[in-house]
Short mmCIF file of C-alpha atoms in Angstrom, two decimals:
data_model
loop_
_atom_site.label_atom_id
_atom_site.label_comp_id
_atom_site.label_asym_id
_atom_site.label_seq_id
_atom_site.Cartn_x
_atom_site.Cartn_y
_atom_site.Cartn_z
CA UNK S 1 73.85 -33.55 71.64
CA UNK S 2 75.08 -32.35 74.82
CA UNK S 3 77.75 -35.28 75.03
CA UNK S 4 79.08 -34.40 71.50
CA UNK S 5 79.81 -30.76 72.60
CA UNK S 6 81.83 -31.82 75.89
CA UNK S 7 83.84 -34.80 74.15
CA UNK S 8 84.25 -32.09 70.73
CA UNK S 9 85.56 -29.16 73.75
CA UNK S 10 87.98 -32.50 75.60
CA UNK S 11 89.09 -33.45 72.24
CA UNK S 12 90.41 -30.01 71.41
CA UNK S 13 91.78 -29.44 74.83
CA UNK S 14 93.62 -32.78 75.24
CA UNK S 15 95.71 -33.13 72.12
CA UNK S 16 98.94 -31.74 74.15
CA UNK S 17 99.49 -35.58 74.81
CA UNK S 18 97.44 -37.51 72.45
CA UNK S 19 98.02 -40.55 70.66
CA UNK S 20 96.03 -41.17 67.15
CA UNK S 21 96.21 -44.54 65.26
CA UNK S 22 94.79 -44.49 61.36
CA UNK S 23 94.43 -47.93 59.83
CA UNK S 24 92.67 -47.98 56.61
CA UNK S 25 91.89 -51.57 54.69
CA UNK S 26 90.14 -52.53 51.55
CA UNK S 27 88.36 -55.68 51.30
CA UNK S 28 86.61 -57.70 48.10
CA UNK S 29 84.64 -60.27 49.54
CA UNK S 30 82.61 -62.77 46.92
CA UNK S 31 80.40 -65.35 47.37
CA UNK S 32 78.77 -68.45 45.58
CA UNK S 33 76.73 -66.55 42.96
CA UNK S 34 77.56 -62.73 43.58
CA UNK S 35 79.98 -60.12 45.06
CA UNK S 36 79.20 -59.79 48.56
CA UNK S 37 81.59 -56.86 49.30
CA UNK S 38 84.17 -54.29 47.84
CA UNK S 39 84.42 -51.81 50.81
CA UNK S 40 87.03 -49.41 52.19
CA UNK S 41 87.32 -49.33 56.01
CA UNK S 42 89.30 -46.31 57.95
CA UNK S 43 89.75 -47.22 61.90
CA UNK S 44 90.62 -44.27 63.85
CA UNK S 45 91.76 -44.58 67.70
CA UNK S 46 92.43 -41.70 69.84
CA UNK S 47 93.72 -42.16 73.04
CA UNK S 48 95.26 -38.92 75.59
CA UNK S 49 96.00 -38.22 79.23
CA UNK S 50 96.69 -35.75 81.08
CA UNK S 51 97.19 -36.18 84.68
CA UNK S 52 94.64 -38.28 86.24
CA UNK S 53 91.93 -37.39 82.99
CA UNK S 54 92.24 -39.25 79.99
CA UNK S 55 90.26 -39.45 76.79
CA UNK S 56 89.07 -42.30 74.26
CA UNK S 57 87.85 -42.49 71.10
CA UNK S 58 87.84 -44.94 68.54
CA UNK S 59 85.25 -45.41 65.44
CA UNK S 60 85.82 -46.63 61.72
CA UNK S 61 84.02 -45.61 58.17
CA UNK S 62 82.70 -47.63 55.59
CA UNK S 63 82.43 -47.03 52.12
CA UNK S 64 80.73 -49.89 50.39
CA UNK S 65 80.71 -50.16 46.37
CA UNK S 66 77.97 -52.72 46.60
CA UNK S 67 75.06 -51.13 47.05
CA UNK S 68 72.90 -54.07 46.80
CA UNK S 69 74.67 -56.07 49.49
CA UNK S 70 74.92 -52.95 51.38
CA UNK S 71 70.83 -53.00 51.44
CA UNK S 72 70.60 -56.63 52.17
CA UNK S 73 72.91 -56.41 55.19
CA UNK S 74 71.73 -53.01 56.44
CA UNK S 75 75.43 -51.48 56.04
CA UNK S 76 75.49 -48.58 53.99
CA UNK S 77 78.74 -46.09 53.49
CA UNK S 78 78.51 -44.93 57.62
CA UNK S 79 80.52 -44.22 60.06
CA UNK S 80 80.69 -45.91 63.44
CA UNK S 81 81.67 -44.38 66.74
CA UNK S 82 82.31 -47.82 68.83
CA UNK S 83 83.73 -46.30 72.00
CA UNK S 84 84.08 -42.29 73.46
CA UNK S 85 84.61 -41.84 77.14
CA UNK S 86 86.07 -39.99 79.97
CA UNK S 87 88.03 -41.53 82.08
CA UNK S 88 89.52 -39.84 85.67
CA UNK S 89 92.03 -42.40 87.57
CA UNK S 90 93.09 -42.11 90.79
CA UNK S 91 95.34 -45.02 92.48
CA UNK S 92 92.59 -47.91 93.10
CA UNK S 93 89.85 -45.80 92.11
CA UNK S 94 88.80 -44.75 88.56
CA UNK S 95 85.08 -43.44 87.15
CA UNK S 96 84.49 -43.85 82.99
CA UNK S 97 82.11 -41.68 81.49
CA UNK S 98 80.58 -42.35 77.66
CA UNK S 99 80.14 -44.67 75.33
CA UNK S 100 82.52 -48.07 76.16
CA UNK S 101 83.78 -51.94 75.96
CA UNK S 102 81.75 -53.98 79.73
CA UNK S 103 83.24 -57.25 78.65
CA UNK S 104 81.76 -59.46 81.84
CA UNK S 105 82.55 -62.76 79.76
CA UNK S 106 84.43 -65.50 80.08
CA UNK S 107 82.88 -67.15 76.63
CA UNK S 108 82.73 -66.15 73.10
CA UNK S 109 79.74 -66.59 71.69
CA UNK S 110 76.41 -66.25 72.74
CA UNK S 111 74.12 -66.67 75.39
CA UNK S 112 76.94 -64.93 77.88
CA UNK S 113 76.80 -62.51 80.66
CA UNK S 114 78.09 -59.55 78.12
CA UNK S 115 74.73 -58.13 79.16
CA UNK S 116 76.08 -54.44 78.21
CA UNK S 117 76.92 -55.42 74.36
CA UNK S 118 75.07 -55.82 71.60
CA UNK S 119 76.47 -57.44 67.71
CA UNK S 120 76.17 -56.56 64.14
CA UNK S 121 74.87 -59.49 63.34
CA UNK S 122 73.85 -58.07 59.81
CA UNK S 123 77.23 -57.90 58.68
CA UNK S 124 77.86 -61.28 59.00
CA UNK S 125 81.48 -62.53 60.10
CA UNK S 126 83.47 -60.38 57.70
CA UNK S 127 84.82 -58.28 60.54
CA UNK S 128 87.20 -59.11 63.17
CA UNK S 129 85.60 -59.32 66.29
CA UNK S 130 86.28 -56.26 67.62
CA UNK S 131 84.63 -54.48 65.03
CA UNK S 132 81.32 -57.24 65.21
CA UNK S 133 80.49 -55.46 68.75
CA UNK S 134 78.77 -52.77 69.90
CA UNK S 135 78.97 -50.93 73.24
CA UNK S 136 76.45 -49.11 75.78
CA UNK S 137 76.98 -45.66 77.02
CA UNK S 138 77.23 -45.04 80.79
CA UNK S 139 79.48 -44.23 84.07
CA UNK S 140 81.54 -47.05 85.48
CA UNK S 141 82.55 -46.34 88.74
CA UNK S 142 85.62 -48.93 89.76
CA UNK S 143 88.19 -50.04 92.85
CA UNK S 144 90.58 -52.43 92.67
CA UNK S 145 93.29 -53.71 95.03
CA UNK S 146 95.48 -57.01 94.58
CA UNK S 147 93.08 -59.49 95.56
CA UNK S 148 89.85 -58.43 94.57
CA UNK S 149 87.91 -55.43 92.48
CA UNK S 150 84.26 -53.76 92.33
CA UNK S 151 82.59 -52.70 89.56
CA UNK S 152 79.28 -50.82 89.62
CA UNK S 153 77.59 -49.68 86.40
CA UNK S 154 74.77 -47.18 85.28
CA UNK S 155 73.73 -47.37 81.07
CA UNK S 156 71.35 -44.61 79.99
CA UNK S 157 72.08 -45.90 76.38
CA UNK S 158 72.11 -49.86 75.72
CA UNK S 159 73.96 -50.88 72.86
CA UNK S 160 71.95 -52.22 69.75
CA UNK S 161 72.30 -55.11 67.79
CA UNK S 162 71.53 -55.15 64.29
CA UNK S 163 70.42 -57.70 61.92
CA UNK S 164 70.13 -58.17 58.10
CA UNK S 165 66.74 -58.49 55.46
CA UNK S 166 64.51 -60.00 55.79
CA UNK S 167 64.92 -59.84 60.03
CA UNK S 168 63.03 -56.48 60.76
CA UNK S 169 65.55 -54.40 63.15
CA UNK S 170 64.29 -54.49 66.71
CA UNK S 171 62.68 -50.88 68.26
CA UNK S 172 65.55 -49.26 70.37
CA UNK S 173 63.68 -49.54 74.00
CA UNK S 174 64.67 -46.19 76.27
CA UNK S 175 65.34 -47.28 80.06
CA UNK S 176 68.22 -46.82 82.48
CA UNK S 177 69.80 -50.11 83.43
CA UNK S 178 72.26 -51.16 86.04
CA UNK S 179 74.22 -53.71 87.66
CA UNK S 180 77.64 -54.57 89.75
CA UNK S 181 80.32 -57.09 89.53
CA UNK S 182 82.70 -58.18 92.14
CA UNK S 183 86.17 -60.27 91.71
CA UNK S 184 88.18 -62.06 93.20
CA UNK S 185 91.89 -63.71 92.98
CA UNK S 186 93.22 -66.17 94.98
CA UNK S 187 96.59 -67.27 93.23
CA UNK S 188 96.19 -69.03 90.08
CA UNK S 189 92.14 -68.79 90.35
CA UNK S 190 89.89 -65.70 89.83
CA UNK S 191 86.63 -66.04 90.49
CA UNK S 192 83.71 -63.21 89.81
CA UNK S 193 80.04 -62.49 90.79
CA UNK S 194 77.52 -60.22 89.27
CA UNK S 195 74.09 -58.94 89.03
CA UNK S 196 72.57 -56.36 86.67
CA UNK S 197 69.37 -55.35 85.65
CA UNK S 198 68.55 -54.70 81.53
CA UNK S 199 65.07 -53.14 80.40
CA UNK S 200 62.72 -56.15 81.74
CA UNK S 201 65.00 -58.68 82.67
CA UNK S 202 67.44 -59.60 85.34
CA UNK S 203 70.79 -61.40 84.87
CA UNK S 204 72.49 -63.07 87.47
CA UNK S 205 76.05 -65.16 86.81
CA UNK S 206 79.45 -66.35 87.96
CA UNK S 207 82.50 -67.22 86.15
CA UNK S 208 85.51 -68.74 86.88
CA UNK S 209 88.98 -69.89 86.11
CA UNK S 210 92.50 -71.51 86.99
CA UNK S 211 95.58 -70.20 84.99
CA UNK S 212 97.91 -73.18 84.47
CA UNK S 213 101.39 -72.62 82.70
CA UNK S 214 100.04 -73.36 79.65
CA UNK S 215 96.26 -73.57 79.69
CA UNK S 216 93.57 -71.68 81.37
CA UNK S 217 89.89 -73.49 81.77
CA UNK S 218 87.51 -71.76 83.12
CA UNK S 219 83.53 -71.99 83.24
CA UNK S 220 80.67 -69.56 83.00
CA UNK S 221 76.78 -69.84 84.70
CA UNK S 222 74.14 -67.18 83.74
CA UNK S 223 70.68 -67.40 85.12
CA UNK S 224 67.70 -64.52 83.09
CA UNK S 225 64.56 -63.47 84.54
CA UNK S 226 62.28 -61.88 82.30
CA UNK S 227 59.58 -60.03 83.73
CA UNK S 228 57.54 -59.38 81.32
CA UNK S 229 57.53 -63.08 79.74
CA UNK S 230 54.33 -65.49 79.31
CA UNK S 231 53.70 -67.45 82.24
CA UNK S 232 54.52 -70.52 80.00
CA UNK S 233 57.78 -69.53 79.20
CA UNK S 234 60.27 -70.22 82.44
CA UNK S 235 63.28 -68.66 83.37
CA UNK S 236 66.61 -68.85 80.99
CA UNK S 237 69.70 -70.44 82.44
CA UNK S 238 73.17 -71.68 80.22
CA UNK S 239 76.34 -72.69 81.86
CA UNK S 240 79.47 -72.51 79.85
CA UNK S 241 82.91 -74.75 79.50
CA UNK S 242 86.04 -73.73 78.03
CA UNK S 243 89.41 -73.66 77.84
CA UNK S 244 92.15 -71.18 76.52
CA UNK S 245 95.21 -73.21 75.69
CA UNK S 246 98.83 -71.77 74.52
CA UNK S 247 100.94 -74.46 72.54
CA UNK S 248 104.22 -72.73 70.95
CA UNK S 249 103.28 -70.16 68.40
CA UNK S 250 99.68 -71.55 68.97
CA UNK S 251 96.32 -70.10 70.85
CA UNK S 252 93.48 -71.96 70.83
CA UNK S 253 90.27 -71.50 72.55
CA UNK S 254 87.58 -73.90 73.28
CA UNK S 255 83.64 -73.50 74.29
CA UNK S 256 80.81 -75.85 75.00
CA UNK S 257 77.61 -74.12 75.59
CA UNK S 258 74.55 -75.56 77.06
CA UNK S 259 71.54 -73.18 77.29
CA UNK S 260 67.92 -72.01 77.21
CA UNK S 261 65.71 -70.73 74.40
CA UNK S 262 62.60 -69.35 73.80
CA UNK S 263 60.12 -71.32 71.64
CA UNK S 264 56.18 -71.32 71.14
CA UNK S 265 55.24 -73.75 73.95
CA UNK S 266 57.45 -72.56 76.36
CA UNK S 267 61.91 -73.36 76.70
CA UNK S 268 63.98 -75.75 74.38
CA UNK S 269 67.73 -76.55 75.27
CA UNK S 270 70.75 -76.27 72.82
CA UNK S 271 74.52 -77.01 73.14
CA UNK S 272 76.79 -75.27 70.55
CA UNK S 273 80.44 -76.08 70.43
CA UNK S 274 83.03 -73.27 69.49
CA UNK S 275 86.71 -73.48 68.46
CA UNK S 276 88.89 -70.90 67.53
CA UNK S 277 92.98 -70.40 66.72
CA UNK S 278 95.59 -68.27 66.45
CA UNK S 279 99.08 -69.35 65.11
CA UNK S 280 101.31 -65.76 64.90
CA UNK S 281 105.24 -66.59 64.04
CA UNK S 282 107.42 -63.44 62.94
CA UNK S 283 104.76 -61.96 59.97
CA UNK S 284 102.23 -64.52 59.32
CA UNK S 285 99.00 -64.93 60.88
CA UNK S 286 96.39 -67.76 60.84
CA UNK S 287 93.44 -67.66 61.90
CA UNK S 288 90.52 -70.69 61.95
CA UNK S 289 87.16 -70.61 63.57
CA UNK S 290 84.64 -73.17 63.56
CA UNK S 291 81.01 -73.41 65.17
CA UNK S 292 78.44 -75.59 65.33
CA UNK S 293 75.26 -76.27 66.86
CA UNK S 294 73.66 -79.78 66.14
CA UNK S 295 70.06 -79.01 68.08
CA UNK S 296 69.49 -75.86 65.55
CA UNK S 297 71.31 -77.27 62.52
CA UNK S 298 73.21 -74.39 62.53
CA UNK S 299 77.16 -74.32 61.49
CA UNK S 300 79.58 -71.61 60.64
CA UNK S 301 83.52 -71.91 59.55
CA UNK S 302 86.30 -69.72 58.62
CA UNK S 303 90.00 -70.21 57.81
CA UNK S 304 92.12 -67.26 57.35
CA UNK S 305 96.46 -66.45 56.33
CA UNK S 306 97.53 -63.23 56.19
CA UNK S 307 101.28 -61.74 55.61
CA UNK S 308 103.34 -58.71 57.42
CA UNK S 309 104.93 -57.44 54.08
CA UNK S 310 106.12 -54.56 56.36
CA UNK S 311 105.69 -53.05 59.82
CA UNK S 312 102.67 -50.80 58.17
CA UNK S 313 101.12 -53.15 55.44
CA UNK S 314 99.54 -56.85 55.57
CA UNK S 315 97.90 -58.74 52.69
CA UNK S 316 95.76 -61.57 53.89
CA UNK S 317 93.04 -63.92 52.25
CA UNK S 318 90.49 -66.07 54.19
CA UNK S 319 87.14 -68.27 53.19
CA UNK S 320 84.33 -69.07 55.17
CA UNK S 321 81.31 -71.16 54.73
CA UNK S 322 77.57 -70.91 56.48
CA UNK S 323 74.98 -73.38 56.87
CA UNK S 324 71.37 -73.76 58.82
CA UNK S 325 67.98 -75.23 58.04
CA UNK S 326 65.98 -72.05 60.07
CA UNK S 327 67.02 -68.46 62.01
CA UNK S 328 69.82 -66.55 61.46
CA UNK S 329 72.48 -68.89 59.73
CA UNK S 330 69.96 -70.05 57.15
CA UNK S 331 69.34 -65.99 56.48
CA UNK S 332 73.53 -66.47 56.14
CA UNK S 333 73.37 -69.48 53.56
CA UNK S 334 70.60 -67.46 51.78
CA UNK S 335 72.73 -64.55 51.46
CA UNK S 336 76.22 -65.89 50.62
CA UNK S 337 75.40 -68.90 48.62
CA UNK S 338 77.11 -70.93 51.59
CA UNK S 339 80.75 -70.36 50.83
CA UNK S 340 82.67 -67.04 51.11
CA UNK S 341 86.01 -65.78 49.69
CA UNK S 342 87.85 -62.25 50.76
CA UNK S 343 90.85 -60.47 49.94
CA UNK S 344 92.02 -57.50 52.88
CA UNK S 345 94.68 -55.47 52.24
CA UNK S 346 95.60 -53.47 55.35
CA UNK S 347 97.58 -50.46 56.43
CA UNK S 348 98.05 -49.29 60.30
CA UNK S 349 100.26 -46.78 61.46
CA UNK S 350 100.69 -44.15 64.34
CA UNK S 351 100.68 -40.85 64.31
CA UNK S 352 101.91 -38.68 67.34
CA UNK S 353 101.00 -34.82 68.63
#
């Protein structure tokens, strides 16, 4: 309560030199059987500084026709406040105060050391990634110089994750966590280092990576304690390949994950292999994805085009298919019949005061 009165009293005091974006879309999304989605989404971002002090917000609405699918996925008409914080910069220094984005990946999928951010996993993969997150609310205090950067972070609030029917949604566990980073850069490599400490467990990783001209590979290694585990289930560790390659109009980035999970009689290993792409000439956009993990069964693919009509409006159409035999993609198949269809029109715009 006390943090919506001071960012409501900011908010008011810092439009002098404020910059809002508004970018509405509609989506119809259908699926083997049934219609899966026919939603309106408003994204509001507020950014303003004055001085050293500056101000974030950003959030988005949803008002879903489908009220069926809405209960099934646990996402009712809502709104969503993804980030809010305070930010005061000075030089080298800088302290962040609220709700916000601690991306300490280098991968993009899961296990990582994004120990601060939590996923909607219960509304599937329609959303772009940025909107699939959720954020923890703390103080970040920072300094950075050329050649290296420290990071030290305090969350009062973790972020949640959220899952669809039949997974019950997990009990929101109060504790203050913490945890630091360092970096470094040496030329073409950057290398980091970090330790933080989440409810009952205690993450420990590195990452790394060389930027070529056109390529970047880089590898991630996470190591979880868990206090409060059975003594037959031993500590988690994954380690993470990938590379981020740029080839003419195209971005792709690849992952190989090898990692640690929890079963009955103790820890079972998994590799999943990711893929994603980006190919953005003058107004069109495409987009593919593809995931699988042949130790769980588990597969997930998406292929997407979309069209810059104008500067403020983009029409785009993508499908996407799920697949498992148990967990969470099976829950997927179950609920989308397998294959997916969409329609998004979108508008995005700025408006200055």
């Amino acid at each position: 309560m006390r943090f919506g009165l001071l960012l409501i009293l900011l908010l008011n005091s810092a439009v002098a030199m404020a910059d809002l974006t508004v970018a509405p879309r509609y989506e119809y999304i259908q699926g083997t059987e049934e219609e899966l989605a026919n939603r309106l989404i408003v994204k509001g971002k507020l950014n303003s500084t004055v001085g050293p002090f500056g101000i974030f917000v950003e959030g988005f609405g949803e008002f879903e026709g489908n009220e069926d699918q809405a209960f099934v996925r646990r996402s009712p008409s809502h709104g969503y406040l993804q980030e809010a914080y305070f930010e005061f910069n000075l030089d080298s220094f800088y302290v962040r105060v609220g709700r916000q984005a601690l991306r300490w990946s280098e991968s993009w999928t899961i296990p990582s050391l994004d120990v601060w951010t939590g996923r909607r996993w219960n509304r599937l993969f329609f959303d772009p990634l940025a909107d699939q997150l959720t954020h923890s609310t703390g103080v970040v205090f920072s300094y950075a110089r050329e050649t290296y950067s420290l990071e030290f972070v305090g969350v009062g609030e973790l972020a949640e994750s959220y899952y669809p029917v039949p997974i019950p949604q997990p009990d929101v566990e109060e504790n203050t966590s913490f945890g630091g980073r360092v970096k470094w850069n040496w030329g073409n490599f950057a290398f980091s280092a970090l330790s933080a400490q989440v409810l009952t467990t205690d993450h420990y990783g590195v990452t790394g990576n060389y930027a070529f001209e056109n390529a970047v590979p880089k590898f991630e290694l996470g190591y979880v304690h868990d206090r409060k585990a059975l003594e037959n289930q031993q500590d988690r560790k994954f380690a993470t390949l990938g590379c981020d390659i740029f080839w003419g109009n195209w971005i792709l980035l690849t992952q190989v994950s090898r990692y640690g999970t929890l079963v009955t009689n103790g820890l079972a290993y998994e590799t999943s292999y990711y893929l994603t792409g980006q190919w953005n000439p003058n107004r069109h956009d495409v987009q593919l994805q593809a995931f699988y993990n042949p130790d769980a069964e588990s597969s997930f693919g998406s292929f997407s085009y979309g069209y810059n009509i104008t500067d403020y409006f983009t029409v785009s159409g993508f499908v996407q298919n799920y697949a498992g035999v148990s967990g969470l993609y099976k829950i997927y198949e179950e609920i989308t019949g397998g294959t997916v269809v969409g329609l998004r029109l979108e508008l995005s715009g700025n408006l200055a005061f």
